[in-house]
Short mmCIF file of C-alpha atoms in Angstrom, two decimals:
data_model
loop_
_atom_site.label_atom_id
_atom_site.label_comp_id
_atom_site.label_asym_id
_atom_site.label_seq_id
_atom_site.Cartn_x
_atom_site.Cartn_y
_atom_site.Cartn_z
CA MET P 28 6.64 57.33 113.80
CA GLY P 29 3.00 58.97 113.81
CA LYS P 30 -0.64 57.49 112.74
CA PHE P 31 0.27 56.62 109.17
CA ALA P 32 3.22 54.41 110.65
CA THR P 33 0.91 52.71 112.76
CA GLU P 34 -1.55 52.28 109.65
CA ARG P 35 1.36 50.75 107.61
CA LEU P 36 2.08 48.34 110.43
CA VAL P 37 -1.64 47.02 110.88
CA ARG P 38 -2.00 46.54 107.24
CA ALA P 39 1.00 44.47 107.25
CA HIS P 40 0.11 42.46 110.20
CA PRO P 41 -3.97 42.92 110.53
CA GLY P 42 -4.28 40.89 113.79
CA LEU P 43 -2.27 43.50 115.72
CA ASN P 44 -5.21 45.84 116.01
CA SER P 45 -7.38 43.25 117.80
CA ALA P 46 -4.28 42.08 119.81
CA LEU P 47 -2.27 45.27 121.11
CA PHE P 48 -4.14 47.60 123.76
CA PRO P 49 -1.68 50.29 124.13
CA ILE P 50 -2.50 53.24 127.05
CA GLN P 51 -0.24 56.28 125.79
CA SER P 52 -0.87 58.08 129.05
CA LYS P 53 0.49 55.13 131.21
CA SER P 54 3.28 54.15 129.18
CA LEU P 55 1.75 50.61 128.79
CA MET P 56 0.97 48.10 126.26
CA TYR P 57 -0.59 44.69 126.58
CA CYS P 58 -0.67 41.95 123.78
CA ALA P 59 -3.59 39.83 124.23
CA ILE P 60 -3.14 36.06 123.25
CA PRO P 61 -6.32 33.82 123.58
CA LYS P 62 -6.16 30.96 125.87
CA ILE P 63 -3.60 32.58 128.22
CA ALA P 64 -5.83 34.37 130.81
CA SER P 65 -6.65 37.09 128.18
CA LYS P 66 -9.91 37.61 129.86
CA THR P 67 -8.35 38.50 133.25
CA LEU P 68 -5.51 40.63 131.76
CA ILE P 69 -7.92 42.69 129.34
CA SER P 70 -10.00 43.40 132.33
CA LEU P 71 -6.85 44.80 133.93
CA ILE P 72 -6.14 46.80 131.18
CA MET P 73 -9.88 48.39 131.15
CA TYR P 74 -9.51 48.99 134.76
CA VAL P 75 -6.37 50.78 134.35
CA TYR P 76 -7.64 52.91 131.56
CA VAL P 77 -11.20 53.68 133.17
CA ARG P 78 -9.66 54.80 136.32
CA ASP P 79 -7.50 57.01 134.38
CA ILE P 80 -10.29 58.48 132.80
CA ILE P 81 -12.10 59.18 136.25
CA ASP P 82 -9.01 61.19 137.24
CA ILE P 83 -9.50 63.15 134.23
CA ILE P 84 -13.10 63.72 134.52
CA ASN P 85 -12.36 64.75 138.00
CA ASN P 86 -9.79 67.42 137.19
CA SER P 87 -11.69 68.88 134.49
CA THR P 88 -14.87 71.22 134.79
CA LYS P 89 -16.09 70.76 131.08
CA MET P 90 -15.69 66.87 130.51
CA ASP P 91 -19.07 65.02 130.35
CA MET P 92 -20.32 61.95 128.55
CA TYR P 93 -20.44 63.88 125.05
CA GLU P 94 -17.25 65.31 125.63
CA LEU P 95 -15.56 61.99 126.17
CA ARG P 96 -17.11 60.47 122.96
CA THR P 97 -16.00 63.48 120.98
CA GLN P 98 -12.45 63.07 121.97
CA GLN P 99 -12.47 59.42 121.40
CA ILE P 100 -11.60 58.53 125.08
CA ILE P 101 -14.61 56.33 125.76
CA ASN P 102 -18.38 56.07 124.60
CA ILE P 103 -20.48 55.43 127.86
CA PRO P 104 -23.65 55.16 126.19
CA LYS P 105 -22.11 52.36 124.00
CA LEU P 106 -20.68 50.83 126.92
CA LEU P 107 -24.15 50.69 128.97
CA GLU P 108 -25.87 49.41 126.01
CA GLN P 109 -23.46 46.59 125.35
CA LEU P 110 -23.55 45.43 128.83
CA LYS P 111 -27.21 45.85 128.94
CA LYS P 112 -27.33 43.20 125.79
CA LYS P 113 -25.48 40.81 128.17
CA GLY P 114 -27.81 41.40 131.01
CA ILE P 115 -25.89 43.90 133.02
CA VAL P 116 -27.83 47.09 133.68
CA MET P 117 -25.68 49.80 135.35
CA ALA P 118 -28.06 52.85 134.89
CA ASP P 119 -31.53 53.43 135.98
CA PRO P 120 -33.27 55.78 133.77
CA TYR P 121 -35.48 57.13 136.51
CA HIS P 122 -32.48 58.03 138.55
CA PRO P 123 -29.80 59.50 136.39
CA VAL P 124 -26.10 59.42 137.63
CA SER P 125 -23.04 60.75 136.92
CA ALA P 126 -20.50 59.67 134.51
CA VAL P 127 -17.93 58.94 137.15
CA SER P 128 -20.72 56.89 139.21
CA LEU P 129 -21.39 55.00 136.26
CA LEU P 130 -17.61 54.32 135.52
CA GLN P 131 -16.90 53.60 139.23
CA THR P 132 -19.70 50.73 138.99
CA PHE P 133 -17.85 49.56 136.11
CA LEU P 134 -14.65 49.22 137.70
CA HIS P 135 -16.02 47.12 140.35
CA ILE P 136 -17.50 44.73 137.80
CA LEU P 137 -14.18 44.43 136.38
CA ARG P 138 -12.76 43.74 139.87
CA PHE P 139 -15.57 41.31 141.45
CA GLU P 140 -18.03 40.65 138.81
CA LYS P 141 -20.57 42.63 140.67
CA LEU P 142 -22.41 45.90 140.67
CA ASN P 143 -21.56 46.85 144.10
CA GLU P 144 -20.79 45.06 147.40
CA THR P 145 -24.07 43.77 148.14
CA SER P 146 -25.26 42.82 144.75
CA PRO P 147 -25.11 39.07 143.67
CA SER P 148 -22.22 37.98 141.52
CA LEU P 149 -22.55 38.01 137.67
CA PHE P 150 -21.10 36.74 134.57
CA PHE P 151 -19.07 39.15 132.60
CA ASN P 152 -16.91 38.61 129.60
CA PRO P 153 -14.85 41.65 128.82
CA TRP P 154 -14.33 40.39 125.24
CA SER P 155 -17.97 40.78 124.69
CA ILE P 156 -17.53 44.47 124.72
CA SER P 157 -16.24 45.76 121.28
CA VAL P 158 -13.19 47.75 122.23
CA LYS P 159 -12.93 49.95 119.07
CA ASP P 160 -16.56 51.40 119.86
CA VAL P 161 -16.36 51.70 123.60
CA PHE P 162 -12.84 52.32 124.31
CA PRO P 163 -11.18 53.93 121.20
CA GLY P 164 -8.27 55.35 123.22
CA ILE P 165 -6.62 51.77 123.84
CA THR P 166 -7.30 50.45 119.95
CA PHE P 167 -3.79 50.10 118.41
CA ARG P 168 -4.82 51.42 114.96
CA ASN P 169 -5.60 54.97 116.91
CA LEU P 170 -2.22 55.08 118.17
CA LEU P 171 -0.65 58.84 117.39
CA ASN P 172 2.69 57.99 118.25
CA LEU P 173 4.01 54.74 117.48
CA SER P 174 7.74 55.38 118.26
CA SER P 175 6.47 55.99 122.03
CA VAL P 176 5.64 52.53 122.19
CA PHE P 177 9.31 51.39 121.45
CA SER P 178 11.01 53.60 124.05
CA SER P 179 12.59 52.07 127.22
CA SER P 180 9.76 53.86 129.57
CA PHE P 181 6.99 52.18 127.80
CA THR P 182 6.14 48.72 129.50
CA ARG P 183 5.42 46.29 126.96
CA PHE P 184 3.98 43.27 128.64
CA LEU P 185 2.19 39.69 127.33
CA PHE P 186 1.78 36.58 128.96
CA VAL P 187 2.84 33.32 127.20
CA ARG P 188 1.76 29.39 127.92
CA HIS P 189 3.36 26.15 126.51
CA PRO P 190 2.12 26.21 122.76
CA PHE P 191 1.23 22.52 122.89
CA GLU P 192 -1.03 22.96 126.22
CA ARG P 193 -2.49 26.20 124.68
CA LEU P 194 -3.58 24.16 121.68
CA ALA P 195 -4.95 21.33 123.61
CA SER P 196 -7.06 23.96 125.67
CA ALA P 197 -8.36 25.89 122.68
CA TYR P 198 -9.43 22.27 121.45
CA LYS P 199 -11.39 21.56 124.54
CA GLU P 200 -12.98 24.79 124.81
CA ARG P 201 -13.44 25.86 121.24
CA ILE P 202 -14.22 22.73 119.39
CA ALA P 203 -14.92 19.81 121.87
CA THR P 204 -17.91 21.71 123.42
CA LEU P 205 -21.33 21.59 121.86
CA PRO P 206 -23.55 24.62 121.95
CA ARG P 207 -25.92 23.04 124.88
CA ASP P 208 -22.73 22.92 127.03
CA ARG P 209 -21.47 26.56 126.59
CA ILE P 210 -21.90 29.27 128.66
CA GLU P 211 -22.23 31.80 125.99
CA PRO P 212 -23.27 30.88 122.35
CA GLU P 213 -19.99 30.68 119.89
CA PRO P 214 -21.51 30.11 116.41
CA HIS P 215 -18.11 30.99 114.93
CA TYR P 216 -16.54 28.13 116.57
CA ASP P 217 -19.57 25.66 116.13
CA ASN P 218 -19.33 26.30 112.38
CA VAL P 219 -15.39 25.30 112.65
CA ARG P 220 -16.24 22.31 114.46
CA LYS P 221 -18.59 21.17 111.87
CA THR P 222 -16.07 22.20 109.08
CA ILE P 223 -13.46 19.88 110.72
CA CYS P 224 -16.11 17.21 110.77
CA ARG P 225 -17.10 17.42 107.09
CA ARG P 226 -13.44 17.76 105.79
CA LEU P 227 -11.85 15.06 107.79
CA THR P 228 -14.39 12.16 108.67
CA ARG P 229 -16.62 9.77 106.54
CA PHE P 230 -19.65 12.08 107.44
CA GLY P 231 -18.54 14.71 105.07
CA VAL P 232 -19.36 12.84 102.28
CA ASN P 233 -22.98 14.35 101.95
CA ARG P 234 -23.16 18.11 102.49
CA ARG P 235 -26.73 18.78 101.43
CA LEU P 236 -28.42 17.09 104.62
CA THR P 237 -30.41 19.46 106.64
CA PRO P 238 -29.11 20.35 110.03
CA ARG P 239 -31.53 17.71 111.70
CA LEU P 240 -30.29 14.90 109.75
CA ASP P 241 -26.51 16.23 109.47
CA PRO P 242 -24.25 13.85 111.74
CA CYS P 243 -21.68 16.86 111.89
CA GLU P 244 -24.35 18.86 113.98
CA ASN P 245 -23.55 17.46 117.17
CA SER P 246 -20.23 15.59 116.27
CA ILE P 247 -16.98 16.15 118.00
CA PRO P 248 -14.08 15.90 115.71
CA THR P 249 -11.05 13.85 117.20
CA PHE P 250 -7.89 15.90 118.60
CA GLN P 251 -6.08 14.67 115.78
CA HIS P 252 -8.71 15.74 113.23
CA PHE P 253 -8.54 19.11 114.85
CA VAL P 254 -4.61 19.30 114.60
CA GLU P 255 -4.70 18.26 111.03
CA TYR P 256 -7.17 21.13 110.45
CA VAL P 257 -4.94 23.65 112.35
CA LEU P 258 -1.69 22.37 110.34
CA SER P 259 -3.85 23.42 107.01
CA THR P 260 -4.57 26.65 107.87
CA GLY P 261 -0.91 27.70 108.93
CA GLU P 262 0.93 25.85 105.71
CA THR P 263 2.42 29.50 104.33
CA PRO P 264 3.46 32.41 105.59
CA ALA P 265 0.08 34.25 104.40
CA LYS P 266 -2.10 31.67 105.73
CA LEU P 267 -0.22 31.83 108.90
CA ASN P 268 -0.64 35.77 109.17
CA ARG P 269 -4.45 34.96 108.92
CA MET P 270 -4.70 31.99 111.34
CA ASP P 271 -7.27 31.70 114.05
CA ALA P 272 -5.80 33.58 116.89
CA HIS P 273 -6.80 30.88 119.41
CA TRP P 274 -4.21 28.59 117.59
CA GLN P 275 -2.06 30.99 115.66
CA PRO P 276 1.59 31.25 117.42
CA TYR P 277 1.88 34.08 119.79
CA THR P 278 5.10 35.18 118.22
CA THR P 279 3.09 35.89 115.00
CA ILE P 280 0.14 37.16 116.94
CA CYS P 281 2.21 39.82 119.18
CA GLN P 282 5.34 40.31 116.75
CA VAL P 283 7.72 39.50 119.37
CA CYS P 284 10.69 40.14 117.55
CA LYS P 285 9.62 43.70 116.23
CA PHE P 286 8.10 44.83 119.72
CA LYS P 287 10.91 43.37 122.22
CA TYR P 288 8.64 42.79 125.25
CA ASN P 289 9.94 43.88 128.54
CA PHE P 290 7.64 42.13 130.71
CA ILE P 291 6.82 38.50 129.68
CA GLY P 292 4.88 36.26 132.25
CA LYS P 293 4.12 32.87 132.21
CA TYR P 294 0.60 30.88 132.47
CA GLU P 295 2.53 28.14 134.49
CA THR P 296 3.40 30.88 137.01
CA PHE P 297 0.43 33.22 136.28
CA ASN P 298 -0.22 34.52 140.25
CA ASP P 299 3.34 35.17 140.87
CA ASP P 300 3.83 36.95 137.67
CA LEU P 301 0.61 38.88 137.82
CA VAL P 302 1.44 40.17 141.38
CA SER P 303 4.91 41.40 140.11
CA LEU P 304 3.28 43.35 137.01
CA LEU P 305 0.67 44.94 139.58
CA LYS P 306 3.71 46.20 141.52
CA GLN P 307 5.46 47.50 138.66
CA LEU P 308 2.46 49.15 137.43
CA ASN P 309 1.66 50.45 140.86
CA ILE P 310 -1.65 49.01 141.05
CA PRO P 311 -2.36 47.83 144.74
CA ASP P 312 -6.01 47.37 144.45
CA TRP P 313 -6.73 45.10 141.81
CA ASN P 314 -8.56 41.88 142.79
CA ILE P 315 -5.84 39.06 142.31
CA GLN P 316 -8.33 36.46 143.70
CA LYS P 317 -10.66 36.91 140.65
CA ARG P 318 -9.48 35.04 137.70
CA ARG P 319 -11.63 34.72 134.62
CA GLY P 320 -11.91 31.68 132.24
CA ALA P 321 -9.62 29.24 133.88
CA SER P 322 -10.04 25.70 132.12
CA GLY P 323 -9.61 23.57 135.29
CA GLN P 324 -7.97 21.04 133.13
CA THR P 325 -4.99 19.13 134.29
CA THR P 326 -1.55 18.82 132.48
CA ASN P 327 -2.11 15.08 132.45
CA TYR P 328 -5.44 15.33 130.58
CA TYR P 329 -3.32 17.74 128.06
CA GLN P 330 -0.53 14.93 127.94
CA GLN P 331 -3.13 12.16 127.01
CA LEU P 332 -4.67 14.14 123.96
CA TYR P 333 -0.90 14.04 122.39
CA SER P 334 -0.31 10.39 123.12
CA SER P 335 -2.68 9.51 120.31
CA LEU P 336 -1.06 11.55 117.79
CA PRO P 337 1.44 9.95 115.32
CA ASP P 338 5.06 10.90 115.33
CA HIS P 339 4.75 13.02 111.92
CA ILE P 340 2.00 15.24 112.93
CA ILE P 341 3.87 15.89 116.18
CA CYS P 342 6.84 16.84 114.15
CA ARG P 343 4.64 19.21 112.04
CA LEU P 344 3.54 20.93 115.24
CA LYS P 345 6.95 21.31 116.40
CA ASN P 346 7.69 23.14 113.11
CA LEU P 347 4.42 25.24 113.48
CA TYR P 348 4.94 26.34 117.14
CA ASN P 349 9.04 26.56 116.98
CA ASP P 350 9.47 30.06 117.61
CA ASP P 351 7.11 29.94 120.46
CA LEU P 352 9.07 26.89 121.97
CA ASN P 353 12.53 28.39 121.47
CA SER P 354 11.76 32.04 122.16
CA PHE P 355 10.29 31.20 125.79
CA ASN P 356 12.09 28.23 126.79
CA TYR P 357 9.38 25.43 126.36
CA ARG P 358 10.11 21.87 125.52
CA ILE P 359 7.94 19.60 123.65
CA GLU P 360 8.83 16.69 126.22
CA ASP P 361 6.82 18.23 128.67
CA TYR P 362 3.67 17.02 126.60
CA VAL P 363 5.36 14.33 124.43
CA ASN P 364 7.06 11.56 125.96
CA ARG P 365 8.81 9.66 123.15
CA THR P 366 12.35 8.79 123.09
CA THR P 367 11.92 7.61 119.53
CA LEU P 368 10.72 11.10 118.29
CA ASN P 369 13.23 12.25 115.28
CA CYS P 370 11.87 15.57 113.88
CA ARG P 371 14.05 15.97 110.58
CA PRO P 372 14.21 19.47 108.95
CA GLU P 373 10.87 19.48 106.81
CA SER P 374 11.34 20.04 102.91
CA ILE P 375 9.64 22.73 101.26
CA ILE P 376 6.83 20.41 99.93
CA THR P 377 6.21 18.89 103.10
CA LYS P 378 5.99 22.10 104.64
CA LEU P 379 3.52 23.42 101.84
CA PHE P 380 1.49 20.00 101.61
CA GLY P 381 2.04 18.08 104.73
CA ARG P 382 2.60 14.43 104.38
CA GLY P 383 0.58 12.19 101.82
#
């Protein structure tokens, strides 16, 4: 199965191209799931890949920045440009340095969020880098030999999280946070927040108001309104396939049945599972103390969000995330403590249109 097979798979499941990161030279592939330590794990993938590139350069007499870009391994000028847009300057135009020196500095950023040992800490979000432009070599669509990914020698890994906690975390970070409180601008999710407000609240009656007068401009939807919106975006298989990755079931994102992942870590035991993964990959020098993007919220906080939802919505959520729950041994009782909950099999009409 060559590149054409990869293209066919991406056409059938478009989300795979932004979720899967294969490193063929290391027989390694990661499926990135938003809200499950993906900033830390994609940083690890970048680290493994860039470290491999440094070895390639050191063992070659011809490899320079131009050659690396021509062979679609890495685009260093594009990396420097995108980092500079985020206020991270790695190259001094008055003191040119080698490609290896630049990449070693990037490795330090990935491990410690610092340019070097003596520089101050900086904020670095690895998702601010366009992987397809900077690292074409780990873009799934560019995979030349799809069959190799399915071999027993290939490590296919992902990390999972209780789907109800992941959904609540997405609400807290993406929807229940106003622009003034964000670390980085998120215009897309600000628009989603306002869309939920206009669809599901009384404020949505007049849509011609200017932003200054629009009540939805700085309104935070309730968790129930958010959940109702999520359910409406996954009513059919076609919609489910296009659902926002922050609340799309990860069995869909990663096509779990198709790829049969052979290393599965859990968010609930993240540190121990990460150490096991690093040992399996023979990466002794990763900074396990540096974990990016942890929300800091407690299980009790997330349980409180679900306590306000009516039973029929809980049952529809259970149906949406049923494969995630069953495939990875999660129980809804961990977040919804109701002895009277009785989720009967849904009719086709209910699945498509919800309850009246």
